[in-house]
PDB file of C-alpha atoms in Angstrom:
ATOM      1  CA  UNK F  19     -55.317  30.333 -37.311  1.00 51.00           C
ATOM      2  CA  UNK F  20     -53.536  29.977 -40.523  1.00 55.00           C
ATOM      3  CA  UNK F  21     -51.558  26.467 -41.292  1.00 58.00           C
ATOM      4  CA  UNK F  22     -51.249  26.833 -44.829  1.00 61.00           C
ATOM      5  CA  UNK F  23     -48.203  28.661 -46.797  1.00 62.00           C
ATOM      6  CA  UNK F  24     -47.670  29.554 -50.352  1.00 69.00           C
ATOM      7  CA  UNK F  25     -44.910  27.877 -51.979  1.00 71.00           C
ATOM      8  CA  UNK F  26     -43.387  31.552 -52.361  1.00 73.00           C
ATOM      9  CA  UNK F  27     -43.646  32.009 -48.988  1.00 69.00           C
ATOM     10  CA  UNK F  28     -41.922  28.752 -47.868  1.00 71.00           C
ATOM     11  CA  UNK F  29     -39.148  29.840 -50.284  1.00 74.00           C
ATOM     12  CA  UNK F  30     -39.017  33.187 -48.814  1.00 73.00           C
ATOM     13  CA  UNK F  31     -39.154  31.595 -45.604  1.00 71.00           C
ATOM     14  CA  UNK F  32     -36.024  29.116 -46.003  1.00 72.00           C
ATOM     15  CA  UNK F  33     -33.969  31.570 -47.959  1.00 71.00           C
ATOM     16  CA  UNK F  34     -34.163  34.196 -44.742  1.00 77.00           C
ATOM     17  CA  UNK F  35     -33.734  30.858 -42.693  1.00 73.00           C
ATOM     18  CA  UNK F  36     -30.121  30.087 -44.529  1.00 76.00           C
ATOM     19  CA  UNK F  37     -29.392  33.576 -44.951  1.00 73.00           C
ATOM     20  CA  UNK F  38     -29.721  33.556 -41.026  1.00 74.00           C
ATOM     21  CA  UNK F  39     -27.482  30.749 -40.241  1.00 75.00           C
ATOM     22  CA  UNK F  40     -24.826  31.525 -43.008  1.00 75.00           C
ATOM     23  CA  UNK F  41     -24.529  34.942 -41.199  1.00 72.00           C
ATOM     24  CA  UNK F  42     -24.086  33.246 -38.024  1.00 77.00           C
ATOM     25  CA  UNK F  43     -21.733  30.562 -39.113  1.00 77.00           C
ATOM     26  CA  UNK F  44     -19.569  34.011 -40.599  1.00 75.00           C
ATOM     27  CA  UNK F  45     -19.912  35.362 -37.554  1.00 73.00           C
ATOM     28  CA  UNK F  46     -18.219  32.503 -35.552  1.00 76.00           C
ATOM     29  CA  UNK F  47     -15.953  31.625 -37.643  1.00 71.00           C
ATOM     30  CA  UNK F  48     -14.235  35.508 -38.030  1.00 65.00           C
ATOM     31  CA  UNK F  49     -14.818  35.716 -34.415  1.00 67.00           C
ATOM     32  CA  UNK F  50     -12.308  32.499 -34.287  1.00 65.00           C
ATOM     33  CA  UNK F  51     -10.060  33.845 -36.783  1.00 68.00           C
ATOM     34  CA  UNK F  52      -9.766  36.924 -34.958  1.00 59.00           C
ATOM     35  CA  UNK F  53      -9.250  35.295 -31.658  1.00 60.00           C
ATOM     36  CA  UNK F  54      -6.264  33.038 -33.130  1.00 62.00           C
ATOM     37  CA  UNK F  55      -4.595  36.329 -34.914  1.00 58.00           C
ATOM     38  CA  UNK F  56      -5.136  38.303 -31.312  1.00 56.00           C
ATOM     39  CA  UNK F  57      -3.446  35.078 -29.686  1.00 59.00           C
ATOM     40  CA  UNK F  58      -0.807  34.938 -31.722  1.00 64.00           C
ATOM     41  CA  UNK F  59      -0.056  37.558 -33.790  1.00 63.00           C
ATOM     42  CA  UNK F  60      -0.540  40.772 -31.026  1.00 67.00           C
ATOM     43  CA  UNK F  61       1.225  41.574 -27.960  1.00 73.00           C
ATOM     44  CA  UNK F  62      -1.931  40.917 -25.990  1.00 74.00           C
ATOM     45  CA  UNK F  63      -0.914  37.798 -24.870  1.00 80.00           C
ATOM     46  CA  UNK F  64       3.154  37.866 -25.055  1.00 83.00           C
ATOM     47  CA  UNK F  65       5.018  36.937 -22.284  1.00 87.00           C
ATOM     48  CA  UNK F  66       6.946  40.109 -20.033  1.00 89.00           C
ATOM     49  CA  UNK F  67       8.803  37.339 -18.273  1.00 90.00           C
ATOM     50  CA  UNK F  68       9.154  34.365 -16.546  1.00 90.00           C
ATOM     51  CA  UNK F  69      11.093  34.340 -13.297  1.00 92.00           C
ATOM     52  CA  UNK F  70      12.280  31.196 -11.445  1.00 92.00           C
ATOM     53  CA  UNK F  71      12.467  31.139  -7.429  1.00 93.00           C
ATOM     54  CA  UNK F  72      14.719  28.663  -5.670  1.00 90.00           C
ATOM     55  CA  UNK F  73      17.320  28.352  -8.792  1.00 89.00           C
ATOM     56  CA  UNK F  74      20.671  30.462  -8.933  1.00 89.00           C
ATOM     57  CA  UNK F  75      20.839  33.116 -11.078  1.00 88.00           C
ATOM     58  CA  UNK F  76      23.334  31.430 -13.363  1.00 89.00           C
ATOM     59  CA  UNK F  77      21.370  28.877 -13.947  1.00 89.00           C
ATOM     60  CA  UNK F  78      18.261  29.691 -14.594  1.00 89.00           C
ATOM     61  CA  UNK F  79      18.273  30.166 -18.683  1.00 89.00           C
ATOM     62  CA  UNK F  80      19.370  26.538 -18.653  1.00 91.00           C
ATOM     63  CA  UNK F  81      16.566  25.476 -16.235  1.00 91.00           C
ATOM     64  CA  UNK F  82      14.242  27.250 -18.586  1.00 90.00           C
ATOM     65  CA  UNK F  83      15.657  25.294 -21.604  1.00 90.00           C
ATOM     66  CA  UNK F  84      15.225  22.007 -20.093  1.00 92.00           C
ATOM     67  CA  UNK F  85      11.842  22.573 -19.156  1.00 91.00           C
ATOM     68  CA  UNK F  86      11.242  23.013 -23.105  1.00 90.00           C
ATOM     69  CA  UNK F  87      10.507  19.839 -24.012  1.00 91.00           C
ATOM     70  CA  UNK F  88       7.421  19.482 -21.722  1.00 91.00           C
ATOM     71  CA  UNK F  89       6.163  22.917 -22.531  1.00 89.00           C
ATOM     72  CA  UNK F  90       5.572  21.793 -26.043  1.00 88.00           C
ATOM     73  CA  UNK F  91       3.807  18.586 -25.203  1.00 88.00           C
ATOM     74  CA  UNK F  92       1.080  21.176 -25.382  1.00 83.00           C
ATOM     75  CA  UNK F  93      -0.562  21.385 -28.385  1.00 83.00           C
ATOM     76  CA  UNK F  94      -1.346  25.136 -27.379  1.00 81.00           C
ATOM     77  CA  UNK F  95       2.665  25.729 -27.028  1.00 81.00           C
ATOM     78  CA  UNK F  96       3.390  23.852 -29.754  1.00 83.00           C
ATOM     79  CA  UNK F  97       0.786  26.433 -32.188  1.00 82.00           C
ATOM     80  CA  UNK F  98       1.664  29.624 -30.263  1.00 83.00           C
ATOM     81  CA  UNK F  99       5.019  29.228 -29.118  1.00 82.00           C
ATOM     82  CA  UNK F 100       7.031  29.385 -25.475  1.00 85.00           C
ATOM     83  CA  UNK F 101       6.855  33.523 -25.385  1.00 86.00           C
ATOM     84  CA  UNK F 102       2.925  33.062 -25.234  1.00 85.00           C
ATOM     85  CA  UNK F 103       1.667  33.738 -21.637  1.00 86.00           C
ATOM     86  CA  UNK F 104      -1.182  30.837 -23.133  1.00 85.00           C
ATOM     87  CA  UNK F 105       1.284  27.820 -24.165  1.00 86.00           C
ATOM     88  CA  UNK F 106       2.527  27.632 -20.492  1.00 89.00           C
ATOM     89  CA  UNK F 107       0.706  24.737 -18.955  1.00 89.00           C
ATOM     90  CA  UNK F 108      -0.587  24.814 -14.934  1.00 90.00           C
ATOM     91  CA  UNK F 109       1.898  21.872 -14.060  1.00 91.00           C
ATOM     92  CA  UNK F 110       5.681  21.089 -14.285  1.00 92.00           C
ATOM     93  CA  UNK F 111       7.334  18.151 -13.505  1.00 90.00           C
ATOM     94  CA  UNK F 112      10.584  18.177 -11.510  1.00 90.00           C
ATOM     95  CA  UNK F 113      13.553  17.610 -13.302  1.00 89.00           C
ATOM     96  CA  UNK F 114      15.582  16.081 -10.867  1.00 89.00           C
ATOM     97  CA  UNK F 115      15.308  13.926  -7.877  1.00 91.00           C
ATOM     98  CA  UNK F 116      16.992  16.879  -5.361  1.00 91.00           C
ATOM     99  CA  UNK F 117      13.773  18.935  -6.988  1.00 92.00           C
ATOM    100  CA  UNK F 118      10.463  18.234  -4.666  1.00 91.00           C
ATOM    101  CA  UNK F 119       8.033  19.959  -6.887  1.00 92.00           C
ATOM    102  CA  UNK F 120       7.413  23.200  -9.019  1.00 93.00           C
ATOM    103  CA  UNK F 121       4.571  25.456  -8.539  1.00 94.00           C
ATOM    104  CA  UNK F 122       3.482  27.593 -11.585  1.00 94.00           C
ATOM    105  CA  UNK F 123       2.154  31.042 -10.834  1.00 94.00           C
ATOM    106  CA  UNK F 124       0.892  32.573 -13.773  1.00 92.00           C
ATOM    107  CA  UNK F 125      -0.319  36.667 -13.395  1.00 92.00           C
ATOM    108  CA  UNK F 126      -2.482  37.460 -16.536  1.00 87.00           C
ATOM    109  CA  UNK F 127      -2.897  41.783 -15.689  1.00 88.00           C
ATOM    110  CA  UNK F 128       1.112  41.011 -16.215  1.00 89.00           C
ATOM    111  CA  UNK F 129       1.547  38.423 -18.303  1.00 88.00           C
ATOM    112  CA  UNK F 130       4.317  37.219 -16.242  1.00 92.00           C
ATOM    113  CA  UNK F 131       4.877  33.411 -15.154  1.00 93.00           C
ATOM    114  CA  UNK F 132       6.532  32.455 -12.108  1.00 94.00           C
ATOM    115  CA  UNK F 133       7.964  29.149 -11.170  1.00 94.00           C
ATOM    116  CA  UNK F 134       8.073  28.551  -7.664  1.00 95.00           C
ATOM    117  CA  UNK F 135      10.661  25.316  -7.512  1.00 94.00           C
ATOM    118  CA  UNK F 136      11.077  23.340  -3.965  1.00 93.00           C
ATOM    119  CA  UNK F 137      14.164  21.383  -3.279  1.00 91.00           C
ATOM    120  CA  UNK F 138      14.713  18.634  -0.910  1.00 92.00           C
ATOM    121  CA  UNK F 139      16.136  19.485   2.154  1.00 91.00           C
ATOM    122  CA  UNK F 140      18.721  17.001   4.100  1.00 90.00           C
ATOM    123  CA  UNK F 141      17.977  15.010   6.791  1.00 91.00           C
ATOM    124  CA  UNK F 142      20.472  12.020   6.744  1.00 90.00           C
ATOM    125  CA  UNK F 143      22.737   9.839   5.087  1.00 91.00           C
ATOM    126  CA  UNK F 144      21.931   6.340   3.736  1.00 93.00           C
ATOM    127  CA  UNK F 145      25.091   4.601   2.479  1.00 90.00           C
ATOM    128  CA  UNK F 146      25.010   1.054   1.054  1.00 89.00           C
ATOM    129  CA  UNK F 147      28.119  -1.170   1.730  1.00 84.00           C
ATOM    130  CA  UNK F 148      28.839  -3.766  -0.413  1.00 77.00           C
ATOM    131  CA  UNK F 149      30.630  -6.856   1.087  1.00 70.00           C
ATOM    132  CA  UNK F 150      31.066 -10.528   0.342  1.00 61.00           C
ATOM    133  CA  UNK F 151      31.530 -13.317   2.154  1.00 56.00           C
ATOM    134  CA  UNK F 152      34.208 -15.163   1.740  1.00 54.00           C
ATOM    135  CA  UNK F 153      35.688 -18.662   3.364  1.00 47.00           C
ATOM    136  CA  UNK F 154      39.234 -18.397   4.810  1.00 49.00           C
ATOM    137  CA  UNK F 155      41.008 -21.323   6.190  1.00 49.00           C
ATOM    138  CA  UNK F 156      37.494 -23.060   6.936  1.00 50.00           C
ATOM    139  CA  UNK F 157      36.231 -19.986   8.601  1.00 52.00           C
ATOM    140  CA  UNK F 158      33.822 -17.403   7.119  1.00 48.00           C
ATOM    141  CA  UNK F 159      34.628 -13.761   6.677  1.00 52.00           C
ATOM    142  CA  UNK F 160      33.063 -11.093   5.089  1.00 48.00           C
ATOM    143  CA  UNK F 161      35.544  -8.609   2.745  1.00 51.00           C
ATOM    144  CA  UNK F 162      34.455  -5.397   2.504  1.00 55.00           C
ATOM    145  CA  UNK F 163      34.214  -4.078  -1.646  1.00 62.00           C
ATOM    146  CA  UNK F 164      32.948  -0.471  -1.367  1.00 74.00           C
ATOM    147  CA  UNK F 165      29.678   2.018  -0.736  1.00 81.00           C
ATOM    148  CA  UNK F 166      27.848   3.909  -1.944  1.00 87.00           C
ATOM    149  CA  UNK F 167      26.298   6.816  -0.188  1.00 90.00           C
ATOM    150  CA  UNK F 168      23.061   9.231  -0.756  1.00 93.00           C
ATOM    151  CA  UNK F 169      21.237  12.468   1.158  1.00 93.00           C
ATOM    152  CA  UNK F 170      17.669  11.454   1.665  1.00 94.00           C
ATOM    153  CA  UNK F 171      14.856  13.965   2.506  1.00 93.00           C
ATOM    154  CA  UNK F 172      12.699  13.785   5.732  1.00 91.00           C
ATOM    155  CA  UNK F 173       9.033  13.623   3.804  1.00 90.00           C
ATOM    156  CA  UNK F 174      10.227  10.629   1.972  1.00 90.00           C
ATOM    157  CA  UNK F 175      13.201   8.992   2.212  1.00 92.00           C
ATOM    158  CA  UNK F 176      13.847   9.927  -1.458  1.00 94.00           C
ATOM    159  CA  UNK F 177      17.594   9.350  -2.352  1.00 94.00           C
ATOM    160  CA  UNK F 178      18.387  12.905  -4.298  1.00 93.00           C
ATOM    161  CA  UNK F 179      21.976  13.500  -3.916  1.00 92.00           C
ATOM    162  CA  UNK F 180      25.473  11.320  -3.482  1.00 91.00           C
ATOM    163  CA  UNK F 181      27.091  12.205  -0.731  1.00 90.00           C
ATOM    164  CA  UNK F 182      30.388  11.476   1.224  1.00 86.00           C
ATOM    165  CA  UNK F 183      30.937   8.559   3.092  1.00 78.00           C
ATOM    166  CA  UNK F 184      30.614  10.304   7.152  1.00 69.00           C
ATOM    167  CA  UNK F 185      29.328   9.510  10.833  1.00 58.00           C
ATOM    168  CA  UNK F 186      28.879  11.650  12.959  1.00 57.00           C
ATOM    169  CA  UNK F 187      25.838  13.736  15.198  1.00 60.00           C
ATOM    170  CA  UNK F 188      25.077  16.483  12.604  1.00 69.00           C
ATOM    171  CA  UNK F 189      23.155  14.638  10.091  1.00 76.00           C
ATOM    172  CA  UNK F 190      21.753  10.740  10.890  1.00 83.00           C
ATOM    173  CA  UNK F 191      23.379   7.819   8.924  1.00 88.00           C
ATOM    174  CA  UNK F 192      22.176   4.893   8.083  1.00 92.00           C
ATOM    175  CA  UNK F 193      24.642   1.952   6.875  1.00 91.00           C
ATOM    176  CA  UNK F 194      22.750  -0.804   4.610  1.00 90.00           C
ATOM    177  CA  UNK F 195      25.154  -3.898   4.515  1.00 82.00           C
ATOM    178  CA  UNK F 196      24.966  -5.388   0.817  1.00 71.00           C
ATOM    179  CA  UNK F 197      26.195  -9.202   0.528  1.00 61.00           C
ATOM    180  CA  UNK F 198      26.939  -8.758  -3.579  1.00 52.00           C
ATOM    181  CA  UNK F 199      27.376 -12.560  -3.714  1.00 49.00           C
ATOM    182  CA  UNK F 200      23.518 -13.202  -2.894  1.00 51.00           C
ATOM    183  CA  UNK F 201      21.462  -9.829  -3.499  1.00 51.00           C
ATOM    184  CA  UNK F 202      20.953  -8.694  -7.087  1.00 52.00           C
ATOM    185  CA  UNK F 203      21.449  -4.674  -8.021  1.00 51.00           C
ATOM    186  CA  UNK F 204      17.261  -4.340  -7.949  1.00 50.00           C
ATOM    187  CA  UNK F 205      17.248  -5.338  -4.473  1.00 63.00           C
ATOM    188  CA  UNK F 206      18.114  -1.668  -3.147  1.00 74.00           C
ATOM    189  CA  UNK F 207      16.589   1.504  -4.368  1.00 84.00           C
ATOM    190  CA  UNK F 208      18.224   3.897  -7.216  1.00 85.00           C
ATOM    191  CA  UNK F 209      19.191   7.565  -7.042  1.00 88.00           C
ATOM    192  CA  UNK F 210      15.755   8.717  -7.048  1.00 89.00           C
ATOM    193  CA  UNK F 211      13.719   6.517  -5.268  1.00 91.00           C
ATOM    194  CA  UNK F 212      12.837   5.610  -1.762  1.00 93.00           C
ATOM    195  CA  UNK F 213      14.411   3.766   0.659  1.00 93.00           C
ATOM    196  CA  UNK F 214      11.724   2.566   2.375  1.00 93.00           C
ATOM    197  CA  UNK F 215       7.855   2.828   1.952  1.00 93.00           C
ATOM    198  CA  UNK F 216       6.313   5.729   4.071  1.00 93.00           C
ATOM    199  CA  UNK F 217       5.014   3.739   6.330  1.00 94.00           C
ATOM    200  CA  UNK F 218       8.115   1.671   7.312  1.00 94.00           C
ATOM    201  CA  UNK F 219      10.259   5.141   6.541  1.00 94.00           C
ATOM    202  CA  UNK F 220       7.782   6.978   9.181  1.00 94.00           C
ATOM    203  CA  UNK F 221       8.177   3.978  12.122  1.00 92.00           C
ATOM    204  CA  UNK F 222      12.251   4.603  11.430  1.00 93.00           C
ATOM    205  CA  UNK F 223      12.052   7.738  12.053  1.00 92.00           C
ATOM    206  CA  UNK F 224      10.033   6.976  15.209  1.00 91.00           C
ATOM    207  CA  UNK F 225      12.724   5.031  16.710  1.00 88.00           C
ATOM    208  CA  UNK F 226      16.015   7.196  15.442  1.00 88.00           C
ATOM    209  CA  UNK F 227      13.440   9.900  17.296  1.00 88.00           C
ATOM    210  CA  UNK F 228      12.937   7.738  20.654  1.00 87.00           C
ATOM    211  CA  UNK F 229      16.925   6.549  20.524  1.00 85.00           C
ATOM    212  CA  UNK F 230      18.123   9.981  20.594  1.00 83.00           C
ATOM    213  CA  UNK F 231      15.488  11.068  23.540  1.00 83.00           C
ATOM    214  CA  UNK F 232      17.029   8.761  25.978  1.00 83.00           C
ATOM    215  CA  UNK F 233      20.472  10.265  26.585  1.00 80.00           C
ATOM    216  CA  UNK F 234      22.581   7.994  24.488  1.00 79.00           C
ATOM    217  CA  UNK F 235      25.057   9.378  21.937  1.00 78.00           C
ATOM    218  CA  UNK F 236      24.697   7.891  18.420  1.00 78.00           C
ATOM    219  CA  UNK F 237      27.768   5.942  17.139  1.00 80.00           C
ATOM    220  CA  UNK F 238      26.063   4.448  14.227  1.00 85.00           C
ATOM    221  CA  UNK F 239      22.418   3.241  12.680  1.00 90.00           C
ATOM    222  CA  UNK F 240      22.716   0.114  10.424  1.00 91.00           C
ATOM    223  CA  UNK F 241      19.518  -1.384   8.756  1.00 93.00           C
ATOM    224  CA  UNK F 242      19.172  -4.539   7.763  1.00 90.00           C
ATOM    225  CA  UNK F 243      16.486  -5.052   4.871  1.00 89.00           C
ATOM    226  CA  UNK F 244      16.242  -8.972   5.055  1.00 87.00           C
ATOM    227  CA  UNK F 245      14.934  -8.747   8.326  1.00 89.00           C
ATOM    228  CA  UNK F 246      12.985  -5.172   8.358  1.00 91.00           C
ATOM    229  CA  UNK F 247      14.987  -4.352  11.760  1.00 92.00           C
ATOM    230  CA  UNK F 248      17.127  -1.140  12.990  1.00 92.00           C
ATOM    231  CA  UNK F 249      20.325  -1.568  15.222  1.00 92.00           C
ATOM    232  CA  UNK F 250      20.787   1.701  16.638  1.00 90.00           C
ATOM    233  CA  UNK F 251      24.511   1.431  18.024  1.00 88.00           C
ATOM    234  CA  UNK F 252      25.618   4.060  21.345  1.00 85.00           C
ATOM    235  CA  UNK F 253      28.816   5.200  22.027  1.00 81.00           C
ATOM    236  CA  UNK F 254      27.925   4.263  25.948  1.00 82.00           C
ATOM    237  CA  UNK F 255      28.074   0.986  25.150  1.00 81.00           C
ATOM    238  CA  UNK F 256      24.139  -0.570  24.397  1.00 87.00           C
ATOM    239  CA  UNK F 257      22.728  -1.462  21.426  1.00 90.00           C
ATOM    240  CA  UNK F 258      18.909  -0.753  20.519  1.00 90.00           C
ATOM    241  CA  UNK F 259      17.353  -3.052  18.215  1.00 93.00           C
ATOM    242  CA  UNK F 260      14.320  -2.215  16.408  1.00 92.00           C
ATOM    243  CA  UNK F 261      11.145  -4.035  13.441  1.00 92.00           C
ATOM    244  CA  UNK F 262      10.057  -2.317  11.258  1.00 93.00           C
ATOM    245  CA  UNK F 263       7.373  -4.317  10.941  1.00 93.00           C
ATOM    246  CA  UNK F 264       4.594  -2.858  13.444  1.00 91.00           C
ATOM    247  CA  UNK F 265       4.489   0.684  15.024  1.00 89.00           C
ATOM    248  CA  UNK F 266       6.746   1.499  18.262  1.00 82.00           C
ATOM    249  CA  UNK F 267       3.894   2.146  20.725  1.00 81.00           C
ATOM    250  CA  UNK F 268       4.024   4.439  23.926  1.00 82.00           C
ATOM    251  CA  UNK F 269       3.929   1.274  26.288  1.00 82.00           C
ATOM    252  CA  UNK F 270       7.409   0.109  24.548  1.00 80.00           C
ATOM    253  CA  UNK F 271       8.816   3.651  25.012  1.00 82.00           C
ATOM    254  CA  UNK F 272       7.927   3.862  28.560  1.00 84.00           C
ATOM    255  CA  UNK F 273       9.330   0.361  29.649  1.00 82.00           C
ATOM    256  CA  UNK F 274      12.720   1.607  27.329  1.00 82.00           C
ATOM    257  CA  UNK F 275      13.147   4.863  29.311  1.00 81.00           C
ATOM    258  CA  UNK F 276      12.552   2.652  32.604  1.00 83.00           C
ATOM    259  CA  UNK F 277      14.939   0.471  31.851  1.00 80.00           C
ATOM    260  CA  UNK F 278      17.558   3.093  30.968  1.00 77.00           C
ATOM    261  CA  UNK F 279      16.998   4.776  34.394  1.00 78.00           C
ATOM    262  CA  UNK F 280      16.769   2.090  36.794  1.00 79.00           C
ATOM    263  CA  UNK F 281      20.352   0.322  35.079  1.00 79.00           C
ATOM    264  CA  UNK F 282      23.663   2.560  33.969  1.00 77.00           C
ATOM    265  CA  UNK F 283      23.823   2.429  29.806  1.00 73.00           C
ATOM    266  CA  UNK F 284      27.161   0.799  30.335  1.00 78.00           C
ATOM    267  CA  UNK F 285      25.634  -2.609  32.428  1.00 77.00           C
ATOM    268  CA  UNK F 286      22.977  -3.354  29.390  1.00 81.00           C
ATOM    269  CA  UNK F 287      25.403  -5.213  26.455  1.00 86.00           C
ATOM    270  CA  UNK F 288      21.640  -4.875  24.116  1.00 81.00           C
ATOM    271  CA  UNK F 289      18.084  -4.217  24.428  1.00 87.00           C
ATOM    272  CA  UNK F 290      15.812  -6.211  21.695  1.00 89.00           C
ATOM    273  CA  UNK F 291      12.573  -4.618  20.889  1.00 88.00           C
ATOM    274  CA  UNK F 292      12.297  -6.894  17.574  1.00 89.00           C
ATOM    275  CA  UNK F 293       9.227  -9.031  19.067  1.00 88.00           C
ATOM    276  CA  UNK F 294       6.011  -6.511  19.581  1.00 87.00           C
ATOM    277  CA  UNK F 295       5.463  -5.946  22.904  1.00 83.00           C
ATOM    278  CA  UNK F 296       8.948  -7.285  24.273  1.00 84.00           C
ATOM    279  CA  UNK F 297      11.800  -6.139  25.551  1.00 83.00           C
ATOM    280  CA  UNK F 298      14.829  -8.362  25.770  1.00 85.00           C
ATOM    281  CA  UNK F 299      17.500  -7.305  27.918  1.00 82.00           C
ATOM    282  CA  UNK F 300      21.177  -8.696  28.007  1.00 80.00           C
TER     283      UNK F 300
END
């Protein structure tokens, strides 16, 4: 076996040796060049179109505009430009709180993208009323200053939209009572946000759910956010108060529908369901 080389040989030896890699490191590095000027200088990769589901017509080149800005947080956009089936990222954020989400479809064999965008749907009404109290002749009263009202979604409770100040049995409303005097504007949740956690959201929903099953006709929901509990108000007559605070069981909705029919709604003035457990009957 032979362990010794000529010093011509080494030298023969790393010259094919460099030779080798330079090759190789040309190699690479027109391969990248090429792939950049395919990228972005050929149609290989230019965009056919981009259609938008769930937006009118009429506004969907402004939709696309506004969505700009976050397209070219990507360094990829930002190099290639918005036209390049490659700058468009994989995720969108919504643009608006009536938006629930946007789902980006992107078809390669077409170079098309497709933006799928979900809206929140109405459920009900949540209107905060402002009031303050105020002391007339030695007696309290509380002045009523104005409302505001919003659509919320059924997933979330997400305020999305304003909306007019109405009761009534096509959508739910809830009425949020507001002393300005005491709370502070942070106290109650902006367009945008949610009006209750999901789990407390979910249990209101529950009872609005259990209310309506037992015959009585909705007049009017108020919440009060002090003490986490639901008055659900009948046009019959009885008033159903809920917590929020703990889950409404089956046992409680059992001994509810009992009660309602063994005794007429109009001979029960309230029925208090605020202590877990209880019922409390007047």
């Amino acid at each position: 076996m032979r362990l010794y080389f000529s010093e011509s040989e080494r030298r023969k030896y790393w010259f094919r040796l460099r030779l080798v890699s330079y090759a190789i490191f040309l190699f690479i590095g027109a391969a990248a060049i090429g792939a950049v000027y395919v990228a972005r200088e050929t149609p290989v990769f230019w965009l056919t179109r981009v259609d938008v589901l769930g937006i009118p017509q009429s506004e969907r080149s402004a939709f696309i505009g506004a969505l700009e800005p976050f397209i070219y947080k990507n360094a990829s956009a930002r190099f290639l430009g918005i036209d390049n089936f490659l700058a468009w990222p994989n995720e969108l954020p919504v643009l608006g709180p009536d938006m629930s989400g946007i789902e980006v479809q992107k078809d390669f064999l077409e170079r098309s993208v497709t933006l799928h965008v979900s809206r929140r749907e109405r459920f009900g009404i949540w209107c905060f009323q402002f009031s303050e109290a105020n002391t007339i002749a030695g007696e309290p009263e509380i002045a009523a200053i104005d409302s505001e009202c919003f659509w919320t979604d059924e997933d979330d409770g997400i305020l999305f939209e304003e909306a007019p100040l109405a009761a009534g049995q096509l959508f739910i409303t809830v009425f949020e009572n507001t002393d300005v005097s005491t709370s502070t504007p942070s106290a109650r949740p902006a367009l945008g946000g949610a009006v209750l956690d999901s789990i407390r959201f979910g249990r209101l929903k529950r009872v609005l759910e259990v209310s309506s099953g037992l015959g009585l006709t909705g007049d009017r929901v108020e919440f009060n956010r002090e003490g986490d509990s639901v008055s659900f108000k009948t046009h019959e007559g009885p008033v159903l108060k809920y917590s929020l605070r703990f889950d409404f069981d089956e046992s409680s909705v059992n001994a509810l529908k009992e009660l309602f029919s063994k005794k007429a709604p109009e001979a029960i003035r309230y029925a208090d369901l605020t202590v877990k457990n209880k019922i409390y009957v007047r």
